[in-house]
Short mmCIF file of C-alpha atoms and ligand atoms in Angstrom, two decimals:
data_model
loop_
_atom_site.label_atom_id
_atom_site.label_comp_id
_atom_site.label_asym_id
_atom_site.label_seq_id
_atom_site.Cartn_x
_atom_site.Cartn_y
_atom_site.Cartn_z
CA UNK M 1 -13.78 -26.40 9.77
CA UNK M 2 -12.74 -22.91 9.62
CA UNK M 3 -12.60 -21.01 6.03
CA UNK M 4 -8.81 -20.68 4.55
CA UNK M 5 -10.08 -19.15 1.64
CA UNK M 6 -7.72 -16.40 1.30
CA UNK M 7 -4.27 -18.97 0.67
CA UNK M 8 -6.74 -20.95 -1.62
CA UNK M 9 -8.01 -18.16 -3.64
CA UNK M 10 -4.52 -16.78 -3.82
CA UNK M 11 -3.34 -19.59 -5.46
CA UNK M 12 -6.16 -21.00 -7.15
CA UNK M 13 -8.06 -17.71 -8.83
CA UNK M 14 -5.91 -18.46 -12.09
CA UNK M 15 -6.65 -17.56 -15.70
CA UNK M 16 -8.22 -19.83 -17.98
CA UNK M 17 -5.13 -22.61 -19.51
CA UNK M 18 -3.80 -21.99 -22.90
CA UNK M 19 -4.55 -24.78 -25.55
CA UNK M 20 -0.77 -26.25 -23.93
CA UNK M 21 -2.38 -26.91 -20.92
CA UNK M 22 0.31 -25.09 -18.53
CA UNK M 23 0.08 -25.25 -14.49
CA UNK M 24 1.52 -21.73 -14.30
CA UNK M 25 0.26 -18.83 -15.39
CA UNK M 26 2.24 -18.13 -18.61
CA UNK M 27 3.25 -14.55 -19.33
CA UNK M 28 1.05 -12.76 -21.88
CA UNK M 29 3.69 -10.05 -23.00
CA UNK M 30 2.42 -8.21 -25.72
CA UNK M 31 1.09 -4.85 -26.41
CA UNK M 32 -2.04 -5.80 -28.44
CA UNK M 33 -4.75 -7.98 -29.03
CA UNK M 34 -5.87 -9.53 -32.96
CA UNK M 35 -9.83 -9.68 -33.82
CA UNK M 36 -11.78 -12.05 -35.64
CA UNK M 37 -12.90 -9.38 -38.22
CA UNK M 38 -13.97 -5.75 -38.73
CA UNK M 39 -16.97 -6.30 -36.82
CA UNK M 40 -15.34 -7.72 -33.79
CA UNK M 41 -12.87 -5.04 -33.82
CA UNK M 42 -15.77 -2.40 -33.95
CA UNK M 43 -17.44 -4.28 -31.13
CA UNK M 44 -14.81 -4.41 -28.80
CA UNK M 45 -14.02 -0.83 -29.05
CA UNK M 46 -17.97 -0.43 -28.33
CA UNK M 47 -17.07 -2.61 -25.36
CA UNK M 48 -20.30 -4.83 -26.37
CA UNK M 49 -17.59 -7.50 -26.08
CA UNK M 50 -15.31 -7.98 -23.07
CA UNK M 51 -12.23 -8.55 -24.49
CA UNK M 52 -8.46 -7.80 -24.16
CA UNK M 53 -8.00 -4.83 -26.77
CA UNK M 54 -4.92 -3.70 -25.50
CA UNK M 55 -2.44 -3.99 -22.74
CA UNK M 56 -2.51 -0.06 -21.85
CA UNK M 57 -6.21 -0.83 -21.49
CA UNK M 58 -6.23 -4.36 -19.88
CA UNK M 59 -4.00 -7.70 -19.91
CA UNK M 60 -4.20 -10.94 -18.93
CA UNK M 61 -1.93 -11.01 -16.64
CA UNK M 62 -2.75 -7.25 -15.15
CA UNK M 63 -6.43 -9.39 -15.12
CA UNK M 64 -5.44 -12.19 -12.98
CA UNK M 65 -3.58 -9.94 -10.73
CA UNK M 66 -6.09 -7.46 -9.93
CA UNK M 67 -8.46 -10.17 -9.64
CA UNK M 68 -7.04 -11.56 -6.81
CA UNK M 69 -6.71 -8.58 -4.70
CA UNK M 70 -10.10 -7.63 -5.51
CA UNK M 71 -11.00 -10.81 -3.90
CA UNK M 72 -8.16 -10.33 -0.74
CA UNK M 73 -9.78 -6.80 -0.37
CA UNK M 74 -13.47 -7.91 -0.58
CA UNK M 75 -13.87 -5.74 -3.50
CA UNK M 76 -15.86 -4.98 -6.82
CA UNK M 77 -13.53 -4.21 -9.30
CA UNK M 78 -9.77 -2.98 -9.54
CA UNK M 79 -7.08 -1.33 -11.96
CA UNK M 80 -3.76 -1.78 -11.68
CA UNK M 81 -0.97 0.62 -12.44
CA UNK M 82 2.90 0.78 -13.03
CA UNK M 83 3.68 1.85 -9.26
CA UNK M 84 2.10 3.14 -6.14
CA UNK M 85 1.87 6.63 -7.06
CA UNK M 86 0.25 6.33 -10.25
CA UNK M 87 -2.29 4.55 -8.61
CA UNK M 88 -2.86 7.25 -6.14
CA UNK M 89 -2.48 10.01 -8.46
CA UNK M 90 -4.89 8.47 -11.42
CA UNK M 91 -7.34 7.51 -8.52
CA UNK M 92 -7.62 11.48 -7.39
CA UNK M 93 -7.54 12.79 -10.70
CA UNK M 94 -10.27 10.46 -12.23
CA UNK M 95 -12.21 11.49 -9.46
CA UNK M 96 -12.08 14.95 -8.15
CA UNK M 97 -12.93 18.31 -10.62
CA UNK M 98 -11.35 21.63 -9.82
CA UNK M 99 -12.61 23.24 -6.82
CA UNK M 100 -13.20 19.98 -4.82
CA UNK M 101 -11.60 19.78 -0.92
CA UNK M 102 -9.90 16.50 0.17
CA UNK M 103 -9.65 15.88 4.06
CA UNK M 104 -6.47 13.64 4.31
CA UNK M 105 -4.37 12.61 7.49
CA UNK M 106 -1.48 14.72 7.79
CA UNK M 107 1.03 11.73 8.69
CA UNK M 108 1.25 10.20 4.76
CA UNK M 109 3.36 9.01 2.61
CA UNK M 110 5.95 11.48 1.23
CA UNK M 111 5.21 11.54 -2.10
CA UNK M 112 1.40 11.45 -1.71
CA UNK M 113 1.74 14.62 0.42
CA UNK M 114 3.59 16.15 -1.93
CA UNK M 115 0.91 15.52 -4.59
CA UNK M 116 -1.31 17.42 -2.16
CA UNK M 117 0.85 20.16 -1.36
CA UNK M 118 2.20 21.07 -4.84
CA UNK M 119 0.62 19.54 -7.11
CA UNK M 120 -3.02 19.51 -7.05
CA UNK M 121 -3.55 23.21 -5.76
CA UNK M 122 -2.36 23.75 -9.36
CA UNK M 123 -5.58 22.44 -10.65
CA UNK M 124 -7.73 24.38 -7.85
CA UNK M 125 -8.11 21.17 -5.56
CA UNK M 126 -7.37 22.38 -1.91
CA UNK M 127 -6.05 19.60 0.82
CA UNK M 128 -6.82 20.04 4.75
CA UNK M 129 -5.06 17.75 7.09
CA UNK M 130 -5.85 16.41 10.61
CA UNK M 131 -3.74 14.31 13.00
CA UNK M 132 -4.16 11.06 12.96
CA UNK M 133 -3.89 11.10 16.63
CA UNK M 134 -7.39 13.17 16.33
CA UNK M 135 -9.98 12.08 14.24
CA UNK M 136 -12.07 14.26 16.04
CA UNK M 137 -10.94 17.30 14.08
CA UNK M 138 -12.03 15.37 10.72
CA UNK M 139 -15.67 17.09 11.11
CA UNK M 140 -14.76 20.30 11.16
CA UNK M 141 -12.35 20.14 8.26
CA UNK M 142 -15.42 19.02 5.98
CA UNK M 143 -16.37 21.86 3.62
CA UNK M 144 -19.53 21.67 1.13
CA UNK M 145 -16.25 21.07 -1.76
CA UNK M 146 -15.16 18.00 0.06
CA UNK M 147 -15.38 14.95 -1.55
CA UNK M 148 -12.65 12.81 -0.09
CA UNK M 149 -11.63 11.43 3.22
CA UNK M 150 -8.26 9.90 3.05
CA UNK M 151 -5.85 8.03 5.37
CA UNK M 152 -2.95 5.44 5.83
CA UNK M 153 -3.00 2.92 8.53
CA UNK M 154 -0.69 2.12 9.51
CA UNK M 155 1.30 5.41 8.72
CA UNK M 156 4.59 5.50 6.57
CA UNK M 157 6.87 6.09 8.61
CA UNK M 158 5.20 6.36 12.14
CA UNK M 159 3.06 3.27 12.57
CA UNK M 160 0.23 5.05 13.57
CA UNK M 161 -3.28 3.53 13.88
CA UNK M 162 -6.29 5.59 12.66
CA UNK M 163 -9.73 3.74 13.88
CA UNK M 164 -11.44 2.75 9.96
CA UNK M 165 -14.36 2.00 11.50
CA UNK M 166 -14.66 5.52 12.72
CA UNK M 167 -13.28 6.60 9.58
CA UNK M 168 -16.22 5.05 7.44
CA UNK M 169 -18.56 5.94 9.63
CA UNK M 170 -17.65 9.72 9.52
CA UNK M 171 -17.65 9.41 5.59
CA UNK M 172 -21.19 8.19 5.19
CA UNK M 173 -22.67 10.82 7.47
CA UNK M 174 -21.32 13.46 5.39
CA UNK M 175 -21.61 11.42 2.63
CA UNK M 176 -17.68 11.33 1.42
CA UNK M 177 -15.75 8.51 -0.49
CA UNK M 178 -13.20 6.94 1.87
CA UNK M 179 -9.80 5.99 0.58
CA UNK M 180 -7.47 4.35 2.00
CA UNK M 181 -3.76 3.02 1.45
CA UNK M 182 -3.39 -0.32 2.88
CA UNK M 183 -0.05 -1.07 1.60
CA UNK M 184 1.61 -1.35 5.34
CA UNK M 185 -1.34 -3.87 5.85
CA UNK M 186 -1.73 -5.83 3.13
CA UNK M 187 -5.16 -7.72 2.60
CA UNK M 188 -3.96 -10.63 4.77
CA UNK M 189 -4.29 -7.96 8.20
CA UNK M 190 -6.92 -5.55 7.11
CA UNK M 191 -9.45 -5.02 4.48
CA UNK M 192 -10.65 -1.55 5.32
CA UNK M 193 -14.13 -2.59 2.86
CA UNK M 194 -15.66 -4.03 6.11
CA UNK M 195 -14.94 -0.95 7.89
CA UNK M 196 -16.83 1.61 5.10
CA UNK M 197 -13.86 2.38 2.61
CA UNK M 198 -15.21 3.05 -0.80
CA UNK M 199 -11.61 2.34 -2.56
CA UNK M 200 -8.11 0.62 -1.41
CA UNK M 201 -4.71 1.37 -2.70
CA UNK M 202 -1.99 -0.36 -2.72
CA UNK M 203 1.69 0.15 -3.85
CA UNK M 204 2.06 -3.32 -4.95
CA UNK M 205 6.55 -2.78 -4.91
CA UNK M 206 6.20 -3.21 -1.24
CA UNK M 207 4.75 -6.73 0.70
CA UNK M 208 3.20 -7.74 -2.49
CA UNK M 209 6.19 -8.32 -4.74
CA UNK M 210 7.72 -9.23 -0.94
CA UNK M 211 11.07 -9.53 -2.64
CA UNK M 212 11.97 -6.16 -3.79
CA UNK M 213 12.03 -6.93 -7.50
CA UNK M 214 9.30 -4.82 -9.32
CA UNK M 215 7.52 -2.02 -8.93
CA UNK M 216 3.66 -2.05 -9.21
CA UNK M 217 0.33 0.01 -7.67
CA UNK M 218 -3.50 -1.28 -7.69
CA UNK M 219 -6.85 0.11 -6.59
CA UNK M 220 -9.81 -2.04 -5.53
CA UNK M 221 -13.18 -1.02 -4.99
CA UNK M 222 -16.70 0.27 -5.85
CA UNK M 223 -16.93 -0.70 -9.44
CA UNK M 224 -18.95 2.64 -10.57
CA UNK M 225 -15.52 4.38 -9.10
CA UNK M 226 -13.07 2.02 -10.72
CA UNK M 227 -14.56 2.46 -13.92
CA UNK M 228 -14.41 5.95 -13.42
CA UNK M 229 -10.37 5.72 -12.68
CA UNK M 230 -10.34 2.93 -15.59
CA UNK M 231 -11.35 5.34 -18.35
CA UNK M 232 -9.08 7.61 -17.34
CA UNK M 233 -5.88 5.43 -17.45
CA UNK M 234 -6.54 3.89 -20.34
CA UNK M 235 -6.76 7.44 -21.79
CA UNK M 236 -3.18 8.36 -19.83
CA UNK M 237 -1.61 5.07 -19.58
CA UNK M 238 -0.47 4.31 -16.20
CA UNK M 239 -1.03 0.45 -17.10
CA UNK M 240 0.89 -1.96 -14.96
CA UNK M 241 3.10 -3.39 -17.40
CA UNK M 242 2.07 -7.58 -18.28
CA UNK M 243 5.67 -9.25 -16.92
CA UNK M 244 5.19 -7.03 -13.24
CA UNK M 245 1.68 -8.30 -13.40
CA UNK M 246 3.07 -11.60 -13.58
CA UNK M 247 5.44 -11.16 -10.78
CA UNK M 248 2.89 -9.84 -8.39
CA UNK M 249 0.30 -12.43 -9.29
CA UNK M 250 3.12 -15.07 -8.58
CA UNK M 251 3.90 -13.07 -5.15
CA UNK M 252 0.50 -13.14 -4.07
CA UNK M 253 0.51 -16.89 -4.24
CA UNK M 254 2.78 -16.87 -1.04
CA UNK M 255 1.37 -13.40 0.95
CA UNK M 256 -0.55 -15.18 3.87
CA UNK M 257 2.81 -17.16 4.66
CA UNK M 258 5.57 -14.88 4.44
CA UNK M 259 3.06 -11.99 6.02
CA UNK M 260 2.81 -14.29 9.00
CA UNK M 261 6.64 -14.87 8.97
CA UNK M 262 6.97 -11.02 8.65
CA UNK M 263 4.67 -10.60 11.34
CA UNK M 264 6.55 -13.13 14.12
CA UNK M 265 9.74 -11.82 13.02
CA UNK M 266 8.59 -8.17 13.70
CA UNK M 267 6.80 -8.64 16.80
CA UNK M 268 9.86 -10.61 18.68
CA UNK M 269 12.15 -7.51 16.61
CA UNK M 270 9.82 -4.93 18.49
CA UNK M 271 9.77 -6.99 22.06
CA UNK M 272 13.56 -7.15 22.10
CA UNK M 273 13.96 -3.14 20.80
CA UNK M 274 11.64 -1.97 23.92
CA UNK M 275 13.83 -3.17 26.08
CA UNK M 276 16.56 -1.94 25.07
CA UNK M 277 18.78 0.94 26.70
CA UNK M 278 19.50 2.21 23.61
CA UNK M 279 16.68 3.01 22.31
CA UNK M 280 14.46 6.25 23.54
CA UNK M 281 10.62 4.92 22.04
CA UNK M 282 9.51 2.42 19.75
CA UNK M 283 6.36 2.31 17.78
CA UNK M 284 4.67 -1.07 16.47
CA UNK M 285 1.14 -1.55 16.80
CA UNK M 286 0.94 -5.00 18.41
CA UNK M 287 3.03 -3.53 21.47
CA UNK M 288 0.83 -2.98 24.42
CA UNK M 289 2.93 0.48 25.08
CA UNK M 290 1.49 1.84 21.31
CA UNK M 291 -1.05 4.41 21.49
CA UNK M 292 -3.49 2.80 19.53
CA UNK M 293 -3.00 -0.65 20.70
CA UNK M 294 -6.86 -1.52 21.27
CA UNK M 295 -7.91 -0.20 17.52
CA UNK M 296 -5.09 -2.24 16.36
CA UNK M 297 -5.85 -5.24 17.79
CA UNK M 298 -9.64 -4.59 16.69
CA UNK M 299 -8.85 -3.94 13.06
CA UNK M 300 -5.57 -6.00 12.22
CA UNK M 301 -5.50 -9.66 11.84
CA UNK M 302 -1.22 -9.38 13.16
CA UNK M 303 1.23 -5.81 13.50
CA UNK M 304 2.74 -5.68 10.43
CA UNK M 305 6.51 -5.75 9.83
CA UNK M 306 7.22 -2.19 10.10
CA UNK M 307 9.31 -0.76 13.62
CA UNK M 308 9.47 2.77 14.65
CA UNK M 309 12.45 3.97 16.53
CA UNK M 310 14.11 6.49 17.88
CA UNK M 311 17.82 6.25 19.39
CA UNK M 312 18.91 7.69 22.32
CA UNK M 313 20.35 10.80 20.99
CA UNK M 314 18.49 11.75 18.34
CA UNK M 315 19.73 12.16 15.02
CA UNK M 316 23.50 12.06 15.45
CA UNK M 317 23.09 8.55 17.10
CA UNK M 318 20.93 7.84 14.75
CA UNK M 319 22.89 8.60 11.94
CA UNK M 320 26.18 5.85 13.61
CA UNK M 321 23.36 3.59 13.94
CA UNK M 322 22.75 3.67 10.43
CA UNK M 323 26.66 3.46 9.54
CA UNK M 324 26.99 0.66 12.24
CA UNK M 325 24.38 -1.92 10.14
CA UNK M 326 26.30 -4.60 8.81
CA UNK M 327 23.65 -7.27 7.31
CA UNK M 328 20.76 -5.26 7.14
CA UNK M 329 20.03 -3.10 3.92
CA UNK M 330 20.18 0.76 4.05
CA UNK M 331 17.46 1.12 1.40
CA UNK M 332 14.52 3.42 0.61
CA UNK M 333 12.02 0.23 -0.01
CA UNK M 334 10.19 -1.81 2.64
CA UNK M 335 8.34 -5.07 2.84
CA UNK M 336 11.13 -6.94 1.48
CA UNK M 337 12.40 -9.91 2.26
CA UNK M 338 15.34 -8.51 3.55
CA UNK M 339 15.52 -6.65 6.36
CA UNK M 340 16.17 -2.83 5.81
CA UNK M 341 16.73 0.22 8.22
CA UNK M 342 15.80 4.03 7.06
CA UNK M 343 16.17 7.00 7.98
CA UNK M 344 12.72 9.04 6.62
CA UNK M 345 13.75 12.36 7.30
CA UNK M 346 16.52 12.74 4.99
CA UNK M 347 15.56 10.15 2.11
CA UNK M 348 11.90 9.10 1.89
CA UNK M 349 10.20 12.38 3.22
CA UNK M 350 13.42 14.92 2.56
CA UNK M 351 10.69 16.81 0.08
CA UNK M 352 9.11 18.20 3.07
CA UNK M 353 9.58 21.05 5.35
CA UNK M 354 11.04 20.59 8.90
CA UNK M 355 6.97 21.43 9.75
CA UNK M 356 5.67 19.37 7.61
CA UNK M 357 7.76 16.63 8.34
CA UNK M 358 6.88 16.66 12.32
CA UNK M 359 3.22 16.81 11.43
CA UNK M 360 3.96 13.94 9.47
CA UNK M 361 5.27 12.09 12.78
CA UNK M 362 8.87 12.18 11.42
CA UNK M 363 11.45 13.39 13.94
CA UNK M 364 14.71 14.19 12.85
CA UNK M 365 15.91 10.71 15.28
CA UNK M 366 13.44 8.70 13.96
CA UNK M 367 14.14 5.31 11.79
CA UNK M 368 12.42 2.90 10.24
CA UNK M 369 12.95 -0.97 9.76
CA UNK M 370 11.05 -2.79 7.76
CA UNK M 371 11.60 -6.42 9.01
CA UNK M 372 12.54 -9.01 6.60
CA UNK M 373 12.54 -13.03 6.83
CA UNK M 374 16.46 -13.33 7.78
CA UNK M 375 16.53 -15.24 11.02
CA UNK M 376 15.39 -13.61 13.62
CA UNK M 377 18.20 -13.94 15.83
CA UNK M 378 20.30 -12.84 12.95
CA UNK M 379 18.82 -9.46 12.72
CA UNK M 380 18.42 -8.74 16.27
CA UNK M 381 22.21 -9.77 16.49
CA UNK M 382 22.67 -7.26 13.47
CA UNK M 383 20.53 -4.37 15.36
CA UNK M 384 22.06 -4.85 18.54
CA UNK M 385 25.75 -4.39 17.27
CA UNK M 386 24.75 -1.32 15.20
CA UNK M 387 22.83 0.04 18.65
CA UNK M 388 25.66 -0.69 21.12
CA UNK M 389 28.43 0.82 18.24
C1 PLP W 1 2.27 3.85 2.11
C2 PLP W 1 2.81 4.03 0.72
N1 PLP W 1 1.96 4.41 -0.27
C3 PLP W 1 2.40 4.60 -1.52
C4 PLP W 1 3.72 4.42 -1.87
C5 PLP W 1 4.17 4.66 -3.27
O1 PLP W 1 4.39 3.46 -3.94
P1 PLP W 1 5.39 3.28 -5.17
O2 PLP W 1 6.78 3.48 -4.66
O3 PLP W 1 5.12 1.89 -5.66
O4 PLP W 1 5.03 4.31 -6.19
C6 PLP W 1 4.63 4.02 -0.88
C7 PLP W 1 6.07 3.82 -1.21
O5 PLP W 1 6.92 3.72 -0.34
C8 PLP W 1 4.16 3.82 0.45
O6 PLP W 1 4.98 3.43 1.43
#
C-alpha cells in the first residue's frame, strides 16, 4: 500500500497528554516555566536539561508546531517566529556577518526585498539579484563574500518556477547555503530538502493557518543552522506566540485536504481564465502555456492556488476589475479560505520602484488571486461578472 504518512503525521505527531488525559492539544499559554529546585534551574539554563524555560525561548505548543513541519519539510530542526518576516529577517541576521554577499532572485516578496535593499546594506551586507527566468546568471553573481543563495518558488506575485534542483546543485559547487521560501508551496507540493536546500521558510499566516486568522513564520532545516538562528531569537525575541502556535498546529491537521481542494479549485479557476477574452496572459504553473511548466510538474506534487493575470487593458481595466468583485475579498493576504483578488503593484509591493517592481515580474496590469474553497462555480461566476463589467 502506498505511504500516507504526511495526513497521519499531521495529525498524529501530538505532544505528550496532560495528567487529564485530553484528545486535543490543550493550549500551554504562559510565559514561563517553574523548576524543581536551584539546581534544576541552574541546569536548564546550562541546557544539560531539555526543558521548556521560557516561552520567548521555546513552548509547547511553538514545539508541537514546528515539529510537524520539520517532519512535512523532511527537516532537522526548526524555530518558529511571530510572522513571516521575522523568520526571514532572524534567519539572515543569525547567519550572515558584515561584509557577506547574498545572491537572491530578483522576483521576491516585497518586504523581503526591501530588507535587501534598505536594510541590510546598513550593516555592510550587499544583495545581487538574477532573474528567475535565468539561473544561468547565478554563477557569475557569486563573489568570494557570498554566502547565500536565495529564492521563492513559486514567486509572490508572478508564479514563477525556479528549477531547485538546479538551485542546490549550484549551491554545493560553490559551496553556499540555499534558502528558500516555500510558503506558495507548502510542504504538501514541495519540500525543496530533496532538491539541496539547506533551510525552508515559511510565513505560516498564509496556507498554513488556511483561514486567515493568525499570523505566524517558521524555519526548518540543518540543525547546526537552526541553532545558530535559535540563539539568536531567543536573545531578540521573535518567538511565535503559544495560542498562534496552537492555531497553526490545529491548521496543519487539515493541510493535505484543503491544499488539494485549493489546488482543483485553482487549476479549473486558471483553465476557465485562459480562455477568456478578457484576459491578456495568465500565469499558473500547472498550465501547459506557463514557462516553466516541465520544472513544475517535476518539482510540485499539484500548482498551487495562486493565478496571475493581466486584463486586457492594463491597469485602468484592471483597476474596474477590482471595483467590479462582488464575493471575492479585496485583501492583501493569500492562502485563505476565501477567495481574494490583489492588485501587487499598488498594495503588497507599492515600497518598490517602478524598476524594481518590473524586475520583480509586477506590471502595473497585473493581479493576483489567491483561490479559496468557495465553490468553484461560485467564484468563476464572481470573476466573470467583475471581467465582463
Ligand atoms: C512569499 C512570502 N514570504 C514571506 C511573507 C511574509 O510573511 P508574513 O506576512 O507572515 O510576515 C509573505 C507574505 O505575504 C509571502 O507571501
Amino acid at each position: 500500500m502506498e505511504d500516507n504518512k504526511f495526513e497521519t503525521d499531521a495529525i498524529r505527531n501530538q505532544l505528550e497528554r496532560s495528567q487529564f488525559q485530553e484528545h486535543s492539544t490543550p493550549m500551554y499559554v504562559t510565559s514561563s516555566f517553574v523548576f524543581e529546585d536551584a539546581e534544576d534551574m541552574r541546569a536548564s539554563f546550562t541546557e544539560e536539561k531539555e526543558r521548556n524555560i521560557y516561552s520567548r525561548f521555546s513552548n509547547p505548543n511553538t514545539s508541537e508546531f514546528v515539529s510537524k513541519v520539520v517532519q512535512m519539510e523532511g527537516a532537522e530542526d526548526g524555530y518558529a517566529f511571530a510572522t513571516g518576516m521575522a523568520a526571514i529577517f532572524s534567519t539572515f541576521a543569525a547567519l550572515l556577518n558584515s561584509g557577506d554577499h547574498i545572491v537572491s532572485a530578483s522576483s521576491v516578496f516585497g518586504s523581503t526585498h526591501t530588507l535587501f535593499t534598505k536594510y541590510f546594506p546598513k550593516w555592510n551586507i550587499e544583495t545581487s539579484y538574477f532573474d528567475i527566468n535565468h539561473p544561468d546568471e547565478i554563477e557569475s553573481l557569486v563573489q568570494l563574500s557570498t554566502k547565500i543563495i536565495y529564492a521563492e518558488s513559486p514567486t509572490n506575485p508572478g508564479v514563477d518556477i525556479i528549477d531547485l534542483e538546479l538551485l542546490g546543485t549550484i549551491a554545493k559547487k560553490h559551496g553556499l547555503l540555499l534558502i528558500i521560501d516555500n510558503c506558495f508551496a507548502t510542504p504538501y507540493i514541495q519540500q525543496p530538502i530533496k532538491f539541496g536546500a539547506d533551510l525552508v521558510l515559511h510565513s505560516a499566516t498564509k496556507l498554513m493557518d488556511g483561514q486567515g486568522r493568525v499570523l505566524g513564520g517558521v524555519v526548518v532545516g540543518r540543525s547546526d543552522l537552526v541553532r545558530e538562528i535559535y540563539l539568536f531569537s531567543r536573545n531578540t525575541g521573535p518567538a511565535l506566540s503559544p495560542f498562534n502556535a496552537w492555531i497553526l498546529s490545529k491548521s496543519l491537521e487539515t493541510l493535505a485536504v484543503r491544499v488539494e481542494k485549493h489546488c482543483e479549485n485553482a487549476l479549473k479557476i486558471a483553465e476557465y481564465l485562459e480562455k477568456h477574452p478578457k484576459v491578456s496572459a495568465i500565469k499558473y504553473p500547472f498550465l501547459t502555456s506557463h514557462p516553466q511548466y516541465n520544472i513544475a510538474k517535476k518539482q510540485m506534487l499539484l500548482g498551487g492556488n495562486i493565478i496571475a493575470i493581466e486584463v486586457h487593458g492594463g491597469l485602468i481595466e484592471g483597476r474596474k476589475f477590482l471595483n467590479a468583485i462582488r464575493m471575492c475579498s479585496l485583501s492583501a493576504n493569500l492562502g485563505d479560505t476565501r477567495t481574494i483578488v490583489t492588485h501587487p503593484a499598488s498594495t503588497t509591493h507599492s515600497k518598490l520602484t517602478p524598476e524594481e517592481q518590473l524586475a520583480t515580474g509586477i506590471t502595473p496590469g497585473l493581479v493576483r488571486i489567491s483561490v479559496g474553497l468557495e465553490h468553484v462555480n461560485d467564484i468563476i461566476k464572481d470573476l466573470n461578472q467583475a471581467l465582463n463589467s
